[in-house]
Amino acid sequence: MSGPRIVVLAGGVGAARFLQGVLSLVAHTDVTVIGNVGDDVVFGGLHVSPDLDTVLYTLTDAIDEERGWGVRDDTSRALERSRALGFDPWFWLGDLDIGLHLARTAWLAEGSTLSDVTSRFAQAMGLRARLIPCTDDRLRTVIQTMDGEIDFQEYFVKRGHRDEVHGVRFDGAAGTSPAPGVLEALQGAAAILLAPSNPLISIAPILAVPGIREALEQRVVRCVAVSPIVAGAALRGPAADMLRSLGHDVSPLGVVDLYAGLIDAVVIDDADAQLAAAIEARGVSVVVADTIMRSAEARRNLAHAALQAAGIAERT
Amino acid sequence: MSGPRIVVLAGGVGAARFLQGVLSLVAHTDVTVIGNVGDDVVFGGLHVSPDLDTVLYTLTDAIDEERGWGVRDDTSRALERSRALGFDPWFWLGDLDIGLHLARTAWLAEGSTLSDVTSRFAQAMGLRARLIPCTDDRLRTVIQTMDGEIDFQEYFVKRGHRDEVHGVRFDGAAGTSPAPGVLEALQGAAAILLAPSNPLISIAPILAVPGIREALEQRVVRCVAVSPIVAGAALRGPAADMLRSLGHDVSPLGVVDLYAGLIDAVVIDDADAQLAAAIEARGVSVVVADTIMRSAEARRNLAHAALQAAGIAERT
């Protein structure tokens, strides 16, 4: 009954929406999502895994669709109380969301791994696709700015990603191992997709786990990236500014160059169709599609384009 | 304008209610409360200080009066969510309460001391009495049972204090110092009161901080204890069973013996009036009063009895 296995490397909001499209086209149990943990943060003692949670909440229809993250209809009694006590709750956590972080933190403290915990959440929430953190070890994205190195969430949330980024470092990456199942999933995949996530801070931390980049380099199946850059801008977040300040082309071309040796095809937006020839000159085939994902249909169409580029025949 | 300074060593619920009585009789700014931290617990990553919080909530009229702890009208969205995810939230935390723990945990992680944090909370919540944890260092009450040593909250909450207690140990106590202001308060006090708290697990951890017991022994003012044992039982919690299993008299006499050398007088309940002679034979004077604290008036009357025994003239 099972079809070709699909592995998707995923960041947060864009990846989660793309995955909704993928899961509308293939059997959920055929999909393995390898999630970023570089933006994990301990806030007020709670271990928060923003990218894993965004994927989990989105794919189980718990997401606050408007914001793209957090739990729909959540309240903020805890955070408002902390504010009344003089605390600056710069990292927003809803009360329901806190329940999940509290469970995660407690289980981790008891010795569970992040992938165990994630799998328990996925099961409790009814996610049938497999969601695995890229590593169970500590890996943290650190942003290099004029003010020195700052933690990712401090850069991203507290300072509103306004700092010019001079470099990105994945603290601890060299000492990490892929979480159980990650390499097996990559090696058993019929296709690998890089979700439309920021290549520098969403996909790169995953690739920084020793063994994962190598598994992609040595792939025997097609790997397809979806460009998160459209017409010189990012749909969300600081990707465009980061590409620029780090000297990359702010276009799908820049994305393709960052994925050199890792991908066989890229899905780019209609608005960037004129770049197809330049990209193909680099040996990467191009599919042009609407990549904006405004609606469920758009997400499905984008996933369809990526799966086609990967040579996957969908169930219909 | 300020009157005689009163220092109260305090545990949780009983102490907090007794303190309400004290604060109804003397200027709030004349009172220093030295709180127990032996029952602090990190739950789901959050640093919870149950005794400090019970005092804080009670004295700022935020307490859930019926339970005696937690915040009135609090909700439990976070904890119910954690339960839905398969977690056992055996330590109850309301959403508003979590806001305070989250702030505390974050501030401690930033390098603040527990007394700094407590003082920020007190100020934000309008507490004019001074509340100081006995120590800013790590001190944890550990309960020795047939199943070995268990953490205090595991004994108290998770296992519902059903285990027979073979011993009590204050982990880390030898390495602690009194928090700033504790010894100064004791040395500058016009009277010292030991609240009606469990002597073995609420007051003893405070006395286990090097310097505090010595300050009491060397006092030049009266120190008065209020017995938490009435007619052979504790009004709340496991004090009676613990006294019994540890070989102490389950009566105000047992309490007085535990405080040997530390107190000049004890307030005992009307129900125990017949013990007065035996207690006075030990050189401790006795005041008999209603110690049950059912109402604000009862709390006030009990505080009045303790202050009188301490030789303090109240404002009227």
XYZ file of C-alpha atoms in Angstrom:
632
model
C 0.000 0.000 0.000
C 2.872 2.377 0.595
C 4.149 4.548 -2.192
C 7.524 6.115 -2.824
C 9.076 7.574 0.270
C 9.545 11.307 0.359
C 11.951 13.100 2.666
C 11.560 16.824 3.203
C 14.132 19.051 4.903
C 12.093 21.716 6.622
C 12.319 25.012 8.451
C 9.238 26.735 9.860
C 6.228 28.472 8.365
C 7.018 28.188 4.640
C 8.042 24.573 5.033
C 4.922 23.729 7.005
C 2.653 25.203 4.337
C 4.552 23.415 1.597
C 4.209 20.181 3.567
C 0.448 20.676 3.718
C 0.587 20.582 -0.068
C 2.751 17.475 -0.103
C 0.454 15.647 2.301
C -2.529 16.488 0.118
C -0.871 14.502 -2.668
C 0.875 11.488 -1.141
C 0.212 9.045 1.689
C 1.141 10.716 4.963
C 3.016 7.666 6.190
C 5.302 7.903 3.164
C 6.592 11.303 4.236
C 9.479 11.962 6.605
C 10.162 15.534 7.653
C 13.625 16.363 8.942
C 13.245 19.491 11.009
C 15.565 22.311 11.980
C 16.526 22.686 15.629
C 19.035 25.528 15.243
C 16.411 28.038 16.334
C 15.474 26.138 19.485
C 15.534 28.334 22.545
C 15.153 27.935 26.281
C 12.837 30.759 27.333
C 11.833 31.106 30.951
C 13.125 27.580 31.478
C 10.941 26.100 28.743
C 12.567 24.286 25.839
C 10.910 25.677 22.716
C 11.480 24.131 19.284
C 9.837 26.715 17.038
C 10.386 25.018 13.686
C 9.361 21.537 14.818
C 6.307 23.008 16.511
C 5.251 25.036 13.496
C 5.381 21.910 11.358
C 3.559 19.878 13.993
C 0.843 22.475 14.592
C 0.349 23.173 10.897
C 0.079 19.558 9.845
C -2.344 18.702 12.658
C -4.536 21.723 11.941
C -3.763 23.316 15.304
C -1.855 26.259 13.849
C -2.768 29.892 14.145
C -3.004 30.259 10.387
C -2.911 34.040 10.378
C 0.384 34.349 12.237
C 1.758 31.149 10.794
C 2.946 29.903 14.174
C 1.514 29.156 17.586
C -1.789 27.521 18.441
C -5.077 28.807 17.065
C -7.297 30.531 19.643
C -4.547 30.411 22.224
C -4.561 32.793 25.177
C -1.637 34.512 26.847
C -2.556 34.545 30.509
C 0.860 33.352 31.653
C 2.767 35.839 29.539
C 0.554 38.762 30.470
C 1.043 37.887 34.121
C 4.816 37.792 33.663
C 4.593 41.228 32.053
C 2.573 42.540 35.003
C 5.388 41.303 37.238
C 7.899 43.408 35.338
C 9.226 40.728 33.023
C 9.645 41.374 29.309
C 8.099 38.344 27.584
C 9.788 39.081 24.277
C 9.290 35.553 23.024
C 5.557 35.040 22.691
C 4.175 31.813 24.104
C 0.485 31.067 24.359
C -0.896 29.105 27.278
C -1.662 25.983 25.228
C 1.729 26.258 23.605
C 3.329 26.449 27.057
C 1.657 23.139 27.886
C 3.591 21.499 25.067
C 6.880 23.160 26.011
C 6.407 22.182 29.628
C 5.900 18.535 28.655
C 8.897 18.647 26.308
C 11.133 20.228 28.932
C 10.080 17.740 31.603
C 10.587 14.741 29.342
C 13.984 16.003 28.180
C 14.967 16.495 31.832
C 13.946 12.893 32.494
C 16.357 11.766 29.768
C 14.123 11.463 26.721
C 15.600 12.589 23.439
C 14.115 15.402 21.388
C 13.125 12.899 18.713
C 11.338 10.730 21.312
C 9.484 13.756 22.603
C 8.606 14.944 19.103
C 7.318 11.532 18.223
C 5.133 11.418 21.349
C 3.653 14.790 20.451
C 3.096 13.724 16.853
C 1.289 10.608 17.970
C -0.839 12.450 20.525
C -1.785 15.072 17.949
C -2.522 12.596 15.178
C 0.318 13.397 12.802
C 0.866 10.378 10.582
C 3.800 11.771 8.652
C 7.080 11.251 10.458
C 8.677 14.333 11.980
C 12.268 13.968 13.155
C 14.546 16.708 14.460
C 17.761 16.721 12.437
C 19.659 15.908 15.626
C 18.961 15.098 19.263
C 22.145 16.908 20.238
C 22.501 20.561 21.039
C 22.879 22.686 17.903
C 22.187 26.403 18.037
C 22.248 28.959 15.279
C 24.256 32.008 16.248
C 24.116 35.241 14.277
C 27.211 37.376 13.829
C 26.445 41.085 13.846
C 28.238 44.372 14.421
C 27.402 43.904 18.108
C 29.063 40.499 18.154
C 27.439 37.083 18.203
C 23.855 36.848 19.350
C 21.569 33.886 19.840
C 19.242 33.241 16.978
C 15.968 34.073 18.699
C 17.475 37.200 20.157
C 18.346 38.269 16.628
C 15.114 37.052 15.097
C 12.434 37.869 17.650
C 13.838 40.162 20.321
C 15.667 42.456 17.906
C 13.214 41.859 15.045
C 15.943 40.670 12.592
C 17.005 44.256 12.021
C 20.749 43.659 12.545
C 22.882 43.293 9.477
C 24.074 39.709 9.438
C 27.825 39.326 9.010
C 27.870 35.584 9.446
C 25.986 32.584 10.701
C 27.460 29.892 12.914
C 25.932 26.632 14.071
C 27.143 26.291 17.595
C 27.872 22.722 18.572
C 27.157 21.326 15.107
C 30.478 19.512 14.737
C 29.704 17.396 17.789
C 26.191 16.410 16.767
C 24.919 13.220 15.158
C 21.818 12.830 13.038
C 18.822 11.777 15.101
C 17.819 8.105 14.774
C 16.135 7.528 11.452
C 17.453 10.610 9.672
C 20.158 8.949 7.595
C 18.011 5.859 7.038
C 15.195 8.055 5.750
C 17.532 9.900 3.393
C 19.066 6.665 2.147
C 15.679 4.996 1.656
C 14.016 7.970 0.009
C 12.574 7.935 -3.500
C 12.962 11.707 -3.517
C 14.319 14.451 -1.312
C 12.794 17.901 -1.146
C 14.243 21.062 0.360
C 11.236 23.059 1.517
C 10.927 26.788 0.706
C 12.754 27.777 3.867
C 15.617 30.166 4.475
C 18.652 28.300 3.140
C 21.007 30.084 5.555
C 19.204 29.605 8.849
C 16.572 26.908 8.280
C 18.138 24.377 5.924
C 21.842 25.062 6.610
C 21.667 24.013 10.280
C 20.220 20.666 9.186
C 23.030 20.257 6.659
C 25.552 21.163 9.373
C 24.841 17.940 11.250
C 27.741 15.674 10.222
C 26.428 13.003 7.866
C 23.389 14.806 6.510
C 25.085 16.923 3.856
C 27.137 13.866 2.860
C 23.951 11.794 2.536
C 22.549 14.435 0.187
C 25.767 14.607 -1.807
C 25.776 10.838 -2.204
C 22.064 10.575 -3.025
C 20.971 8.217 -5.797
C 17.545 9.865 -6.115
C 16.533 13.339 -7.165
C 16.699 16.203 -4.735
C 14.528 19.227 -5.461
C 14.629 22.606 -3.733
C 11.812 25.117 -3.693
C 13.124 28.679 -3.763
C 11.967 30.823 -0.862
C 13.096 33.905 -2.789
C 10.646 35.428 -5.243
C 11.403 38.485 -7.350
C 14.303 39.542 -5.154
C 12.454 39.264 -1.878
C 11.622 36.689 0.754
C 7.955 35.951 1.277
C 8.586 36.001 5.000
C 11.498 36.685 7.305
C 14.984 38.002 6.737
C 16.223 35.671 3.955
C 16.629 38.419 1.352
C 18.582 40.756 3.640
C 20.743 37.892 4.854
C 21.563 36.701 1.342
C 22.489 40.260 0.408
C 24.650 41.026 3.422
C 26.442 37.700 3.105
C 27.238 38.368 -0.561
C 24.813 35.991 -2.205
C 22.555 36.739 -5.125
C 19.105 37.671 -3.798
C 17.340 35.393 -6.240
C 16.713 31.718 -6.876
C 20.181 31.754 -8.413
C 21.676 32.608 -5.044
C 19.644 29.810 -3.489
C 20.787 27.326 -6.130
C 24.407 28.309 -5.537
C 23.999 27.715 -1.811
C 22.712 24.226 -2.622
C 25.503 23.454 -5.120
C 26.064 19.714 -5.334
C 22.943 18.951 -3.339
C 20.058 19.454 -5.745
C 19.035 18.268 -9.195
C 16.165 20.658 -9.720
C 14.678 23.812 -8.313
C 11.153 25.159 -8.329
C 11.125 28.918 -8.902
C 8.304 31.388 -9.055
C 6.732 32.610 -12.268
C 8.158 36.018 -11.424
C 11.686 34.611 -11.757
C 11.166 32.630 -14.954
C 13.833 34.678 -16.719
C 16.482 33.095 -14.473
C 15.790 29.579 -15.754
C 18.541 29.560 -18.353
C 21.186 30.813 -15.915
C 20.183 28.178 -13.384
C 20.137 25.376 -15.944
C 23.602 26.451 -17.061
C 24.688 25.325 -13.576
C 23.334 21.843 -14.257
C 20.178 22.250 -12.193
C 16.865 21.797 -13.952
C 14.145 24.345 -13.389
C 10.420 24.112 -12.886
C 8.470 27.369 -12.928
C 5.362 27.552 -10.758
C 3.340 29.803 -8.509
C 5.275 29.507 -5.231
C 3.279 31.938 -3.092
C 1.034 29.349 -1.340
C -1.851 31.699 -0.633
C -4.424 28.901 -0.533
C -4.619 25.171 0.027
C -4.846 24.803 -3.731
C -1.699 26.867 -4.239
C 0.153 24.745 -1.674
C -0.991 21.611 -3.431
C 0.063 22.956 -6.820
C 3.499 23.914 -5.540
C 3.968 20.492 -3.947
C 2.839 18.937 -7.224
C 5.480 20.894 -9.122
C 8.189 19.809 -6.677
C 7.140 16.153 -6.712
C 7.025 16.164 -10.487
C 10.498 17.649 -10.636
C 11.569 14.859 -8.300
C 10.077 12.263 -10.588
C 7.396 11.160 -8.137
C 4.058 9.996 -9.441
C 1.386 11.025 -6.983
C -1.661 9.096 -5.921
C -4.713 10.653 -7.413
C 7.035 56.178 62.351
C 8.390 52.658 62.385
C 7.694 50.322 65.240
C 9.557 47.347 66.593
C 10.871 45.097 63.893
C 9.389 41.628 63.668
C 11.040 38.718 61.909
C 8.972 35.667 61.038
C 10.393 32.345 59.863
C 7.785 30.945 57.536
C 6.774 27.863 55.596
C 3.696 27.832 53.367
C -0.041 27.957 53.952
C -0.159 28.069 57.771
C 2.605 30.642 57.892
C 0.933 32.797 55.282
C -2.355 32.855 57.201
C -0.551 33.631 60.433
C 1.281 36.449 58.656
C -2.038 37.917 57.555
C -2.812 38.185 61.236
C 0.541 39.773 62.020
C 0.142 42.328 59.249
C -3.273 43.265 60.576
C -1.585 44.325 63.803
C 1.747 45.956 62.964
C 3.114 48.176 60.227
C 3.848 46.051 57.167
C 7.226 47.655 56.652
C 8.268 46.516 60.127
C 7.897 42.843 59.170
C 10.536 40.665 57.560
C 9.551 37.180 56.479
C 12.317 34.629 56.027
C 10.938 31.989 53.723
C 11.665 28.324 53.175
C 13.186 27.257 49.862
C 13.729 23.570 50.660
C 10.561 22.653 48.790
C 11.510 24.543 45.644
C 11.202 22.409 42.549
C 11.989 22.687 38.871
C 8.921 21.362 37.089
C 8.810 21.308 33.321
C 11.794 23.650 33.373
C 10.056 26.216 35.574
C 11.595 27.153 38.908
C 8.757 27.017 41.427
C 9.172 28.296 44.999
C 5.945 27.047 46.596
C 6.441 28.478 50.078
C 7.627 31.900 48.967
C 4.774 32.054 46.471
C 2.140 31.050 48.991
C 3.300 33.823 51.308
C 3.449 36.299 48.439
C 0.042 35.391 47.023
C -1.617 35.302 50.415
C -0.272 38.617 51.611
C -1.169 40.371 48.351
C -4.677 38.930 48.312
C -4.019 36.944 45.142
C -4.273 33.553 46.808
C -6.796 30.864 46.069
C -8.096 30.917 49.621
C -9.923 27.619 49.389
C -6.904 25.560 48.395
C -4.515 27.744 50.323
C -2.062 27.957 47.441
C -2.045 29.093 43.838
C -3.729 32.100 42.308
C -7.442 32.758 42.740
C -9.519 32.203 39.602
C -6.556 30.752 37.786
C -7.036 28.508 34.763
C -5.076 25.440 33.743
C -4.950 25.629 29.985
C -1.234 24.861 29.815
C -1.435 21.883 32.138
C -4.517 20.435 30.482
C -2.745 20.692 27.145
C 0.300 18.907 28.530
C -2.015 16.158 29.777
C -3.622 15.852 26.350
C -0.119 15.347 24.965
C 0.446 12.388 27.270
C 2.319 14.178 30.031
C 1.431 13.673 33.683
C 1.246 17.189 35.178
C 1.455 15.925 38.737
C 2.512 19.295 40.071
C -0.406 21.633 39.519
C 0.428 25.019 38.014
C -2.199 27.496 36.913
C -1.634 29.692 33.887
C -1.202 32.900 35.902
C 1.077 31.066 38.279
C 3.152 29.873 35.325
C 3.642 33.495 34.331
C 5.376 34.131 37.640
C 7.506 30.973 37.426
C 8.483 31.810 33.884
C 9.659 35.270 34.937
C 11.500 33.836 37.937
C 13.219 31.172 35.846
C 14.249 33.648 33.171
C 15.613 36.130 35.676
C 17.515 33.431 37.550
C 18.978 32.256 34.239
C 20.107 35.823 33.582
C 21.999 35.760 36.880
C 19.566 37.360 39.297
C 19.424 35.868 42.763
C 16.270 34.347 44.195
C 16.052 37.188 46.701
C 16.315 39.775 43.888
C 13.561 38.011 41.983
C 11.377 37.669 45.079
C 11.820 41.314 45.841
C 10.829 42.285 42.270
C 7.681 40.192 42.567
C 6.883 41.652 45.974
C 7.226 45.165 44.658
C 5.148 44.476 41.540
C 2.418 42.871 43.635
C 2.374 45.569 46.276
C 3.741 43.602 49.226
C 5.158 46.078 51.707
C 6.427 43.534 54.211
C 9.848 42.220 53.300
C 9.980 38.662 52.012
C 13.444 37.081 51.795
C 14.259 33.494 50.911
C 16.419 31.985 53.665
C 19.178 31.514 51.095
C 19.903 32.317 47.468
C 21.863 29.099 47.181
C 20.504 25.706 46.258
C 19.000 23.902 49.236
C 16.590 21.030 48.686
C 14.674 18.989 51.203
C 15.042 15.289 50.556
C 12.808 12.719 52.213
C 14.182 9.352 53.272
C 11.668 6.550 52.814
C 11.633 2.780 52.467
C 12.085 3.354 48.734
C 15.198 5.445 49.359
C 15.586 9.190 49.115
C 13.019 11.110 47.135
C 12.737 14.769 46.283
C 10.448 16.696 48.542
C 7.730 17.516 46.002
C 7.757 13.965 44.750
C 7.077 12.846 48.322
C 4.626 15.626 49.074
C 2.619 16.109 45.894
C 3.281 13.237 43.507
C 3.052 10.516 46.157
C 0.621 12.472 48.342
C 2.873 12.267 51.462
C 1.809 8.672 52.052
C 5.329 7.280 52.498
C 6.540 6.738 56.018
C 9.325 9.229 56.587
C 12.521 7.695 57.954
C 14.548 10.864 57.777
C 14.813 14.307 56.301
C 17.934 15.729 54.718
C 18.593 19.241 53.434
C 20.637 18.669 50.343
C 23.286 21.313 49.820
C 22.545 23.114 53.084
C 26.118 23.035 54.378
C 27.279 25.019 51.371
C 24.632 27.720 51.565
C 24.789 31.211 53.032
C 21.900 33.252 54.340
C 20.452 35.527 51.669
C 21.388 39.213 51.977
C 19.457 40.798 54.809
C 18.571 37.608 56.668
C 21.140 37.829 59.451
C 20.781 41.609 59.656
C 17.038 41.217 60.080
C 17.451 38.624 62.815
C 20.060 40.726 64.604
C 17.972 43.899 64.346
C 14.689 42.282 65.337
C 12.653 43.282 68.372
C 11.071 39.829 68.252
C 11.351 36.643 66.249
C 8.377 34.424 65.483
C 8.348 30.862 64.170
C 5.138 30.574 62.186
C 2.809 27.577 62.651
C 4.589 25.578 59.961
C 5.902 22.041 59.934
C 9.044 22.208 62.106
C 10.683 19.330 60.217
C 10.239 20.420 56.630
C 9.278 24.101 56.704
C 11.286 25.669 59.539
C 14.164 23.156 59.757
C 15.451 23.891 56.234
C 15.661 27.575 57.150
C 17.587 26.686 60.314
C 19.883 24.448 58.247
C 21.385 27.457 56.475
C 24.659 28.023 58.332
C 24.354 31.131 60.473
C 20.587 31.230 60.909
C 20.281 28.723 63.756
C 23.269 30.406 65.417
C 21.607 33.811 65.101
C 18.532 32.418 66.840
C 20.615 30.782 69.557
C 22.412 34.047 70.181
C 19.293 36.203 70.097
C 18.881 38.980 72.656
C 15.135 39.296 72.010
C 12.294 36.882 72.544
C 11.573 34.160 70.024
C 8.083 32.700 70.007
C 6.885 29.629 68.128
C 3.295 28.877 67.230
C 2.573 25.162 67.378
C 1.246 23.693 64.130
C 0.153 20.610 66.081
C -3.240 20.713 67.734
C -4.686 17.849 69.745
C -2.271 15.325 68.277
C -2.857 16.253 64.665
C -1.593 18.711 62.101
C -4.134 21.139 60.735
C -2.725 20.520 57.300
C -0.097 18.300 55.737
C 2.001 15.457 57.069
C 3.509 17.048 60.199
C 1.836 14.649 62.644
C 2.830 11.499 60.758
C 6.357 12.787 60.317
C 6.765 13.644 63.996
C 5.519 10.176 64.889
C 7.669 8.213 62.456
C 10.745 10.215 63.430
C 10.178 9.491 67.117
C 8.946 12.872 68.286
C 5.970 13.569 70.485
C 2.971 14.416 68.290
C 2.056 17.431 70.361
C 3.232 20.963 71.080
C 5.708 19.294 73.408
C 7.345 17.558 70.459
C 7.457 20.887 68.649
C 9.003 22.634 71.646
C 11.660 19.920 71.907
C 12.544 20.385 68.247
C 13.026 24.092 68.920
C 15.112 23.520 72.087
C 17.419 26.463 72.681
C 15.711 28.544 70.038
C 12.485 29.734 71.628
C 11.382 31.537 74.785
C 7.672 30.948 74.431
C 5.191 28.891 72.487
C 1.589 29.509 71.549
C -0.457 26.322 71.830
C -4.078 25.628 71.127
C -6.791 25.599 73.770
C -7.118 21.892 73.090
C -3.583 21.342 74.365
C -3.807 23.528 77.459
C -3.052 20.555 79.697
C 0.498 20.441 78.276
C 1.364 23.899 79.561
C 3.032 22.695 82.754
C 5.176 20.116 80.990
C 6.295 22.724 78.451
C 7.033 25.348 81.094
C 9.090 22.740 82.921
C 11.405 22.925 79.929
C 11.887 26.637 80.462
C 9.570 27.726 77.683
C 6.636 29.916 78.610
C 3.238 29.058 77.210
C 0.384 31.100 75.813
C -2.853 29.272 75.158
C -5.008 30.529 72.284
C -7.255 29.452 69.465
C -4.691 28.494 66.793
C -7.040 27.265 64.066
C -7.179 30.495 61.985
C -10.584 29.888 60.427
C -11.276 33.581 59.904
C -9.427 36.856 59.562
C -10.327 37.544 63.165
C -8.882 34.210 64.297
C -5.666 34.933 62.417
C -5.480 38.332 64.037
C -6.107 36.883 67.489
C -3.435 34.241 67.042
C -0.939 36.833 65.861
C -1.880 38.974 68.831
C -1.144 36.080 71.204
C 2.246 35.472 69.565
C 3.207 39.170 69.588
C 2.173 39.478 73.207
C 4.265 36.445 74.111
C 7.137 38.145 72.305
C 6.623 41.315 74.324
C 5.594 43.425 71.344
C 3.097 46.220 71.851
C 0.953 46.502 68.778
C -0.379 49.610 67.126
C -4.035 49.939 67.698
